[in-house]
Amino acid sequence: EVQLVESGGVVVQPGGSLRLSCAASGFTFDDYAMHWVRQAPGKGLEWVSLISWDGGSTYYADSVKGRFTISRDNSKNSLYLQMNSLRAEDTALYYCAKDIPRYSSSWSLDYWGQGTLVTVSS
Amino acid sequence: QSALTQPPSASGSPGQSVTISCTGTSSDVGGYNYVSWYQQHPGKAPKLMIYEVSKRPSGVPDRFSGSKSGNTASLTVSGLQAEDEADYYCSSYAGSNNWEVFGTGTKVTVL
């Protein structure tokens, strides 16, 4: 059974930093691209970032480019999101999600975690 | 890159059909066959219902179908059931224009 479990969400002050983690199990983690998607309270979904199966390619939404860094450790079946220079508008539930095809991306997310809440507030 | 446009709400009686539209541009929906649809119940993670415009993942009922014409994609739910009441989001690959964009979301109500 595919499982994705996010952690690391806390309350942080504006300008602060945070690293989110996502522990994956139930599939061959290093075969698949992985995404982060966020959802502000009561709002819609917003795509944040993608990392390729081997970590060689990364992509970011304009809203986080230059502030967030996605990475993965395939030896630990783990995905990360380093978040710097946090702003109030980054407050959201952050989901990690798996892409569909092996060794590529169809920009479709077939498994999602339950999310971890990041609150940026003074 | 703006969000894809969806109607805020849609509704139908049990057994009826409802169709949700998702309007983008030639730089996203119209330019690629990478349109997906997600269902989200309150307090739950999204669930993939349709990918690559019209493909259904294993386990998704064939009551759910997807299509695309020009810059607008559509999700049709046939034979509405009570458990179909949820928020639905479309998404599309957008190339270097912010890579992936979601729709504004549609709340489907089963009357």
PDB file of C-alpha atoms in Angstrom:
ATOM      1  CA  GLU A   1       0.000   0.000   0.000  1.00  0.00           C
ATOM      2  CA  VAL A   2       1.386   3.393  -0.998  1.00  0.00           C
ATOM      3  CA  GLN A   3       1.849   5.700   1.980  1.00  0.00           C
ATOM      4  CA  LEU A   4       3.096   9.267   2.094  1.00  0.00           C
ATOM      5  CA  VAL A   5       3.515  10.879   5.497  1.00  0.00           C
ATOM      6  CA  GLU A   6       4.436  14.544   5.767  1.00  0.00           C
ATOM      7  CA  SER A   7       5.976  16.150   8.834  1.00  0.00           C
ATOM      8  CA  GLY A   8       7.688  19.334   9.936  1.00  0.00           C
ATOM      9  CA  GLY A   9       4.821  21.798   9.827  1.00  0.00           C
ATOM     10  CA  VAL A  10       4.843  24.333  12.690  1.00  0.00           C
ATOM     11  CA  VAL A  11       4.157  27.964  13.475  1.00  0.00           C
ATOM     12  CA  VAL A  12       7.021  30.138  12.232  1.00  0.00           C
ATOM     13  CA  GLN A  13       7.597  33.878  12.152  1.00  0.00           C
ATOM     14  CA  PRO A  14       7.689  35.835   8.888  1.00  0.00           C
ATOM     15  CA  GLY A  15      11.154  35.689   7.406  1.00  0.00           C
ATOM     16  CA  GLY A  16      11.850  32.378   9.092  1.00  0.00           C
ATOM     17  CA  SER A  17      12.833  28.999   7.675  1.00  0.00           C
ATOM     18  CA  LEU A  18      11.426  25.508   7.865  1.00  0.00           C
ATOM     19  CA  ARG A  19      12.093  22.094   6.345  1.00  0.00           C
ATOM     20  CA  LEU A  20       9.230  19.762   5.537  1.00  0.00           C
ATOM     21  CA  SER A  21       9.734  16.035   5.114  1.00  0.00           C
ATOM     22  CA  CYS A  22       7.708  13.345   3.412  1.00  0.00           C
ATOM     23  CA  ALA A  23       8.339   9.672   4.189  1.00  0.00           C
ATOM     24  CA  ALA A  24       7.319   7.325   1.395  1.00  0.00           C
ATOM     25  CA  SER A  25       6.571   3.600   1.515  1.00  0.00           C
ATOM     26  CA  GLY A  26       4.764   0.929  -0.455  1.00  0.00           C
ATOM     27  CA  PHE A  27       6.366   1.710  -3.815  1.00  0.00           C
ATOM     28  CA  THR A  28       9.805   2.010  -5.390  1.00  0.00           C
ATOM     29  CA  PHE A  29      10.401   5.605  -4.377  1.00  0.00           C
ATOM     30  CA  ASP A  30      13.408   6.244  -6.594  1.00  0.00           C
ATOM     31  CA  ASP A  31      11.446   5.385  -9.738  1.00  0.00           C
ATOM     32  CA  TYR A  32       9.008   8.281  -9.446  1.00  0.00           C
ATOM     33  CA  ALA A  33       8.910  12.061  -9.652  1.00  0.00           C
ATOM     34  CA  MET A  34       7.456  13.718  -6.581  1.00  0.00           C
ATOM     35  CA  HIS A  35       5.560  16.959  -5.993  1.00  0.00           C
ATOM     36  CA  TRP A  36       4.652  19.386  -3.255  1.00  0.00           C
ATOM     37  CA  VAL A  37       1.205  20.996  -3.424  1.00  0.00           C
ATOM     38  CA  ARG A  38      -0.254  23.402  -0.877  1.00  0.00           C
ATOM     39  CA  GLN A  39      -3.703  24.535   0.166  1.00  0.00           C
ATOM     40  CA  ALA A  40      -4.280  27.688   2.177  1.00  0.00           C
ATOM     41  CA  PRO A  41      -7.068  27.414   4.771  1.00  0.00           C
ATOM     42  CA  GLY A  42     -10.422  27.414   3.008  1.00  0.00           C
ATOM     43  CA  LYS A  43      -8.791  27.937  -0.391  1.00  0.00           C
ATOM     44  CA  GLY A  44      -7.942  25.930  -3.487  1.00  0.00           C
ATOM     45  CA  LEU A  45      -4.951  23.852  -4.426  1.00  0.00           C
ATOM     46  CA  GLU A  46      -1.670  25.423  -5.531  1.00  0.00           C
ATOM     47  CA  TRP A  47       1.172  23.446  -7.088  1.00  0.00           C
ATOM     48  CA  VAL A  48       4.507  24.271  -5.447  1.00  0.00           C
ATOM     49  CA  SER A  49       7.332  22.120  -6.811  1.00  0.00           C
ATOM     50  CA  LEU A  50       8.400  18.947  -8.632  1.00  0.00           C
ATOM     51  CA  ILE A  51      11.561  16.877  -8.442  1.00  0.00           C
ATOM     52  CA  SER A  52      12.433  14.199 -10.958  1.00  0.00           C
ATOM     53  CA  TRP A  53      12.899  10.566  -9.992  1.00  0.00           C
ATOM     54  CA  ASP A  54      16.666  10.945  -9.771  1.00  0.00           C
ATOM     55  CA  GLY A  55      16.711  14.450  -8.307  1.00  0.00           C
ATOM     56  CA  GLY A  56      18.392  15.788 -11.422  1.00  0.00           C
ATOM     57  CA  SER A  57      15.596  18.178 -12.372  1.00  0.00           C
ATOM     58  CA  THR A  58      13.566  20.501 -10.201  1.00  0.00           C
ATOM     59  CA  TYR A  59      10.719  22.881 -10.982  1.00  0.00           C
ATOM     60  CA  TYR A  60       9.074  25.617  -8.927  1.00  0.00           C
ATOM     61  CA  ALA A  61       6.016  27.813  -8.974  1.00  0.00           C
ATOM     62  CA  ASP A  62       6.844  31.485  -9.462  1.00  0.00           C
ATOM     63  CA  SER A  63       5.404  32.209  -6.023  1.00  0.00           C
ATOM     64  CA  VAL A  64       8.143  30.198  -4.285  1.00  0.00           C
ATOM     65  CA  LYS A  65      11.041  30.324  -6.728  1.00  0.00           C
ATOM     66  CA  GLY A  66      14.242  31.461  -5.057  1.00  0.00           C
ATOM     67  CA  ARG A  67      12.837  30.846  -1.570  1.00  0.00           C
ATOM     68  CA  PHE A  68      11.960  27.134  -1.546  1.00  0.00           C
ATOM     69  CA  THR A  69      14.169  24.169  -2.448  1.00  0.00           C
ATOM     70  CA  ILE A  70      12.900  20.678  -3.159  1.00  0.00           C
ATOM     71  CA  SER A  71      15.183  17.699  -2.643  1.00  0.00           C
ATOM     72  CA  ARG A  72      15.054  13.962  -2.111  1.00  0.00           C
ATOM     73  CA  ASP A  73      17.106  11.213  -0.515  1.00  0.00           C
ATOM     74  CA  ASN A  74      16.324   8.004  -2.370  1.00  0.00           C
ATOM     75  CA  SER A  75      18.338   5.961   0.126  1.00  0.00           C
ATOM     76  CA  LYS A  76      15.884   7.076   2.817  1.00  0.00           C
ATOM     77  CA  ASN A  77      12.720   7.086   0.663  1.00  0.00           C
ATOM     78  CA  SER A  78      12.243  10.694   1.651  1.00  0.00           C
ATOM     79  CA  LEU A  79      11.227  13.958   0.014  1.00  0.00           C
ATOM     80  CA  TYR A  80      11.995  17.383   1.446  1.00  0.00           C
ATOM     81  CA  LEU A  81      10.999  21.008   1.028  1.00  0.00           C
ATOM     82  CA  GLN A  82      13.322  23.646   2.444  1.00  0.00           C
ATOM     83  CA  MET A  83      11.346  26.838   2.914  1.00  0.00           C
ATOM     84  CA  ASN A  84      13.175  30.133   3.489  1.00  0.00           C
ATOM     85  CA  SER A  85      12.072  33.758   3.764  1.00  0.00           C
ATOM     86  CA  LEU A  86       8.609  32.635   4.727  1.00  0.00           C
ATOM     87  CA  ARG A  87       5.671  35.003   4.275  1.00  0.00           C
ATOM     88  CA  ALA A  88       2.170  35.083   5.685  1.00  0.00           C
ATOM     89  CA  GLU A  89       0.852  33.967   2.299  1.00  0.00           C
ATOM     90  CA  ASP A  90       2.830  30.722   2.608  1.00  0.00           C
ATOM     91  CA  THR A  91       0.451  29.633   5.377  1.00  0.00           C
ATOM     92  CA  ALA A  92      -1.096  26.414   4.116  1.00  0.00           C
ATOM     93  CA  LEU A  93      -1.455  22.678   4.403  1.00  0.00           C
ATOM     94  CA  TYR A  94       1.449  21.205   2.441  1.00  0.00           C
ATOM     95  CA  TYR A  95       0.911  17.889   0.669  1.00  0.00           C
ATOM     96  CA  CYS A  96       3.508  15.653  -0.902  1.00  0.00           C
ATOM     97  CA  ALA A  97       2.276  13.635  -3.841  1.00  0.00           C
ATOM     98  CA  LYS A  98       3.547  10.986  -6.235  1.00  0.00           C
ATOM     99  CA  ASP A  99       3.552  11.316 -10.012  1.00  0.00           C
ATOM    100  CA  ILE A 100       2.179   8.525 -12.168  1.00  0.00           C
ATOM    101  CA  PRO A 101       4.748   7.157 -14.606  1.00  0.00           C
ATOM    102  CA  ARG A 102       8.124   5.664 -13.845  1.00  0.00           C
ATOM    103  CA  TYR A 103      11.192   7.731 -14.807  1.00  0.00           C
ATOM    104  CA  SER A 104       9.124  10.613 -16.160  1.00  0.00           C
ATOM    105  CA  SER A 105       6.271  12.940 -15.245  1.00  0.00           C
ATOM    106  CA  SER A 106       2.735  13.288 -16.489  1.00  0.00           C
ATOM    107  CA  TRP A 107       2.110  16.110 -14.035  1.00  0.00           C
ATOM    108  CA  SER A 108      -0.665  13.977 -12.523  1.00  0.00           C
ATOM    109  CA  LEU A 109      -0.612  13.024  -8.872  1.00  0.00           C
ATOM    110  CA  ASP A 110      -1.979   9.587  -8.075  1.00  0.00           C
ATOM    111  CA  TYR A 111      -1.147   9.356  -4.364  1.00  0.00           C
ATOM    112  CA  TRP A 112      -1.205  12.115  -1.760  1.00  0.00           C
ATOM    113  CA  GLY A 113      -0.240  12.338   1.872  1.00  0.00           C
ATOM    114  CA  GLN A 114      -2.519  13.852   4.501  1.00  0.00           C
ATOM    115  CA  GLY A 115      -0.540  17.083   4.651  1.00  0.00           C
ATOM    116  CA  THR A 116       1.377  19.062   7.244  1.00  0.00           C
ATOM    117  CA  LEU A 117       0.270  22.535   8.342  1.00  0.00           C
ATOM    118  CA  VAL A 118       2.617  25.483   8.062  1.00  0.00           C
ATOM    119  CA  THR A 119       1.528  28.698   9.747  1.00  0.00           C
ATOM    120  CA  VAL A 120       3.523  31.867   9.186  1.00  0.00           C
ATOM    121  CA  SER A 121       2.625  34.396  11.835  1.00  0.00           C
ATOM    122  CA  SER A 122       4.228  36.737  14.312  1.00  0.00           C
TER     123      SER A 122
ATOM    124  CA  GLN B   1       0.148  32.381 -14.460  1.00  0.00           C
ATOM    125  CA  SER B   2      -3.503  32.565 -13.341  1.00  0.00           C
ATOM    126  CA  ALA B   3      -5.532  29.681 -12.044  1.00  0.00           C
ATOM    127  CA  LEU B   4      -7.722  27.805 -14.487  1.00  0.00           C
ATOM    128  CA  THR B   5     -11.347  28.948 -14.365  1.00  0.00           C
ATOM    129  CA  GLN B   6     -14.006  26.617 -12.990  1.00  0.00           C
ATOM    130  CA  PRO B   7     -17.602  27.388 -11.997  1.00  0.00           C
ATOM    131  CA  PRO B   8     -17.859  27.791  -8.209  1.00  0.00           C
ATOM    132  CA  SER B   9     -20.672  25.294  -7.907  1.00  0.00           C
ATOM    133  CA  ALA B  10     -22.619  22.614  -9.727  1.00  0.00           C
ATOM    134  CA  SER B  11     -25.435  20.351  -8.635  1.00  0.00           C
ATOM    135  CA  GLY B  12     -27.660  17.502  -9.681  1.00  0.00           C
ATOM    136  CA  SER B  13     -30.076  14.968  -8.289  1.00  0.00           C
ATOM    137  CA  PRO B  14     -29.076  11.367  -7.665  1.00  0.00           C
ATOM    138  CA  GLY B  15     -28.835   9.498 -10.934  1.00  0.00           C
ATOM    139  CA  GLN B  16     -28.429  12.634 -13.009  1.00  0.00           C
ATOM    140  CA  SER B  17     -25.265  13.866 -14.698  1.00  0.00           C
ATOM    141  CA  VAL B  18     -23.223  16.954 -13.956  1.00  0.00           C
ATOM    142  CA  THR B  19     -20.468  18.466 -16.093  1.00  0.00           C
ATOM    143  CA  ILE B  20     -17.777  20.783 -14.763  1.00  0.00           C
ATOM    144  CA  SER B  21     -15.767  22.990 -17.095  1.00  0.00           C
ATOM    145  CA  CYS B  22     -12.149  24.064 -16.713  1.00  0.00           C
ATOM    146  CA  THR B  23     -11.074  26.944 -18.925  1.00  0.00           C
ATOM    147  CA  GLY B  24      -7.481  27.880 -19.535  1.00  0.00           C
ATOM    148  CA  THR B  25      -5.446  29.134 -22.447  1.00  0.00           C
ATOM    149  CA  SER B  26      -3.428  27.777 -25.327  1.00  0.00           C
ATOM    150  CA  SER B  27      -0.427  27.851 -22.981  1.00  0.00           C
ATOM    151  CA  ASP B  28      -1.886  25.268 -20.637  1.00  0.00           C
ATOM    152  CA  VAL B  29      -5.139  23.329 -21.244  1.00  0.00           C
ATOM    153  CA  GLY B  30      -5.140  23.956 -24.972  1.00  0.00           C
ATOM    154  CA  GLY B  31      -1.473  23.261 -25.473  1.00  0.00           C
ATOM    155  CA  TYR B  32      -1.003  19.907 -23.771  1.00  0.00           C
ATOM    156  CA  ASN B  33      -2.873  16.698 -23.048  1.00  0.00           C
ATOM    157  CA  TYR B  34      -1.854  16.776 -19.408  1.00  0.00           C
ATOM    158  CA  VAL B  35      -5.163  17.729 -17.798  1.00  0.00           C
ATOM    159  CA  SER B  36      -6.096  16.046 -14.532  1.00  0.00           C
ATOM    160  CA  TRP B  37      -9.126  16.131 -12.258  1.00  0.00           C
ATOM    161  CA  TYR B  38      -9.119  15.694  -8.479  1.00  0.00           C
ATOM    162  CA  GLN B  39     -11.902  15.070  -5.989  1.00  0.00           C
ATOM    163  CA  GLN B  40     -11.553  16.398  -2.449  1.00  0.00           C
ATOM    164  CA  HIS B  41     -13.908  15.658   0.402  1.00  0.00           C
ATOM    165  CA  PRO B  42     -13.845  18.005   3.420  1.00  0.00           C
ATOM    166  CA  GLY B  43     -10.790  17.473   5.573  1.00  0.00           C
ATOM    167  CA  LYS B  44      -9.347  14.892   3.189  1.00  0.00           C
ATOM    168  CA  ALA B  45      -6.492  14.812   0.724  1.00  0.00           C
ATOM    169  CA  PRO B  46      -7.329  15.173  -2.971  1.00  0.00           C
ATOM    170  CA  LYS B  47      -7.928  12.012  -4.993  1.00  0.00           C
ATOM    171  CA  LEU B  48      -7.006  11.654  -8.654  1.00  0.00           C
ATOM    172  CA  MET B  49     -10.076  10.933 -10.786  1.00  0.00           C
ATOM    173  CA  ILE B  50      -8.884  11.619 -14.344  1.00  0.00           C
ATOM    174  CA  TYR B  51      -5.439  12.124 -15.856  1.00  0.00           C
ATOM    175  CA  GLU B  52      -4.124  12.954 -19.327  1.00  0.00           C
ATOM    176  CA  VAL B  53      -7.529  14.442 -20.218  1.00  0.00           C
ATOM    177  CA  SER B  54      -9.579  11.247 -20.229  1.00  0.00           C
ATOM    178  CA  LYS B  55      -7.750   8.371 -18.544  1.00  0.00           C
ATOM    179  CA  ARG B  56      -9.174   6.863 -15.364  1.00  0.00           C
ATOM    180  CA  PRO B  57      -6.901   5.467 -12.648  1.00  0.00           C
ATOM    181  CA  SER B  58      -7.605   1.993 -11.428  1.00  0.00           C
ATOM    182  CA  GLY B  59     -10.494   1.980  -8.977  1.00  0.00           C
ATOM    183  CA  VAL B  60     -12.208   5.125 -10.224  1.00  0.00           C
ATOM    184  CA  PRO B  61     -15.770   4.339 -11.375  1.00  0.00           C
ATOM    185  CA  ASP B  62     -16.499   4.693 -15.071  1.00  0.00           C
ATOM    186  CA  ARG B  63     -19.194   7.191 -14.101  1.00  0.00           C
ATOM    187  CA  PHE B  64     -16.361   9.719 -14.201  1.00  0.00           C
ATOM    188  CA  SER B  65     -15.178  10.823 -17.627  1.00  0.00           C
ATOM    189  CA  GLY B  66     -13.004  13.598 -18.987  1.00  0.00           C
ATOM    190  CA  SER B  67     -12.686  15.427 -22.287  1.00  0.00           C
ATOM    191  CA  LYS B  68     -11.145  18.515 -23.827  1.00  0.00           C
ATOM    192  CA  SER B  69     -12.018  20.917 -26.596  1.00  0.00           C
ATOM    193  CA  GLY B  70      -9.661  23.753 -27.365  1.00  0.00           C
ATOM    194  CA  ASN B  71      -8.766  25.592 -24.181  1.00  0.00           C
ATOM    195  CA  THR B  72     -11.550  24.027 -22.108  1.00  0.00           C
ATOM    196  CA  ALA B  73     -11.511  20.665 -20.371  1.00  0.00           C
ATOM    197  CA  SER B  74     -14.560  19.020 -18.853  1.00  0.00           C
ATOM    198  CA  LEU B  75     -15.323  16.440 -16.191  1.00  0.00           C
ATOM    199  CA  THR B  76     -18.643  14.627 -16.387  1.00  0.00           C
ATOM    200  CA  VAL B  77     -20.051  12.644 -13.499  1.00  0.00           C
ATOM    201  CA  SER B  78     -22.876  10.387 -14.642  1.00  0.00           C
ATOM    202  CA  GLY B  79     -25.337   8.630 -12.375  1.00  0.00           C
ATOM    203  CA  LEU B  80     -24.642  10.999  -9.486  1.00  0.00           C
ATOM    204  CA  GLN B  81     -24.357   9.400  -6.080  1.00  0.00           C
ATOM    205  CA  ALA B  82     -24.364  10.955  -2.630  1.00  0.00           C
ATOM    206  CA  GLU B  83     -20.662  10.199  -2.190  1.00  0.00           C
ATOM    207  CA  ASP B  84     -19.839  12.301  -5.268  1.00  0.00           C
ATOM    208  CA  GLU B  85     -20.609  15.437  -3.268  1.00  0.00           C
ATOM    209  CA  ALA B  86     -17.193  17.070  -2.941  1.00  0.00           C
ATOM    210  CA  ASP B  87     -14.909  19.767  -4.312  1.00  0.00           C
ATOM    211  CA  TYR B  88     -13.395  19.089  -7.716  1.00  0.00           C
ATOM    212  CA  TYR B  89     -10.233  20.649  -9.088  1.00  0.00           C
ATOM    213  CA  CYS B  90      -8.759  20.485 -12.548  1.00  0.00           C
ATOM    214  CA  SER B  91      -5.076  20.937 -13.248  1.00  0.00           C
ATOM    215  CA  SER B  92      -2.951  21.312 -16.348  1.00  0.00           C
ATOM    216  CA  TYR B  93       0.679  21.265 -17.302  1.00  0.00           C
ATOM    217  CA  ALA B  94       1.647  24.764 -18.392  1.00  0.00           C
ATOM    218  CA  GLY B  95       5.197  24.391 -19.607  1.00  0.00           C
ATOM    219  CA  SER B  96       7.641  27.030 -18.437  1.00  0.00           C
ATOM    220  CA  ASN B  97       4.637  29.270 -17.613  1.00  0.00           C
ATOM    221  CA  ASN B  98       4.721  28.191 -13.987  1.00  0.00           C
ATOM    222  CA  TRP B  99       4.784  24.482 -14.949  1.00  0.00           C
ATOM    223  CA  GLU B 100       1.530  23.258 -13.358  1.00  0.00           C
ATOM    224  CA  VAL B 101      -1.632  25.202 -12.658  1.00  0.00           C
ATOM    225  CA  PHE B 102      -4.768  24.194 -10.750  1.00  0.00           C
ATOM    226  CA  GLY B 103      -8.321  25.302 -11.322  1.00  0.00           C
ATOM    227  CA  THR B 104     -10.314  27.464  -8.931  1.00  0.00           C
ATOM    228  CA  GLY B 105     -12.372  24.506  -7.781  1.00  0.00           C
ATOM    229  CA  THR B 106     -16.037  23.518  -8.095  1.00  0.00           C
ATOM    230  CA  LYS B 107     -18.261  22.396  -5.257  1.00  0.00           C
ATOM    231  CA  VAL B 108     -20.582  19.660  -6.451  1.00  0.00           C
ATOM    232  CA  THR B 109     -23.785  19.216  -4.490  1.00  0.00           C
ATOM    233  CA  VAL B 110     -26.016  16.178  -4.797  1.00  0.00           C
ATOM    234  CA  LEU B 111     -29.542  17.431  -4.220  1.00  0.00           C
TER     235      LEU B 111
END
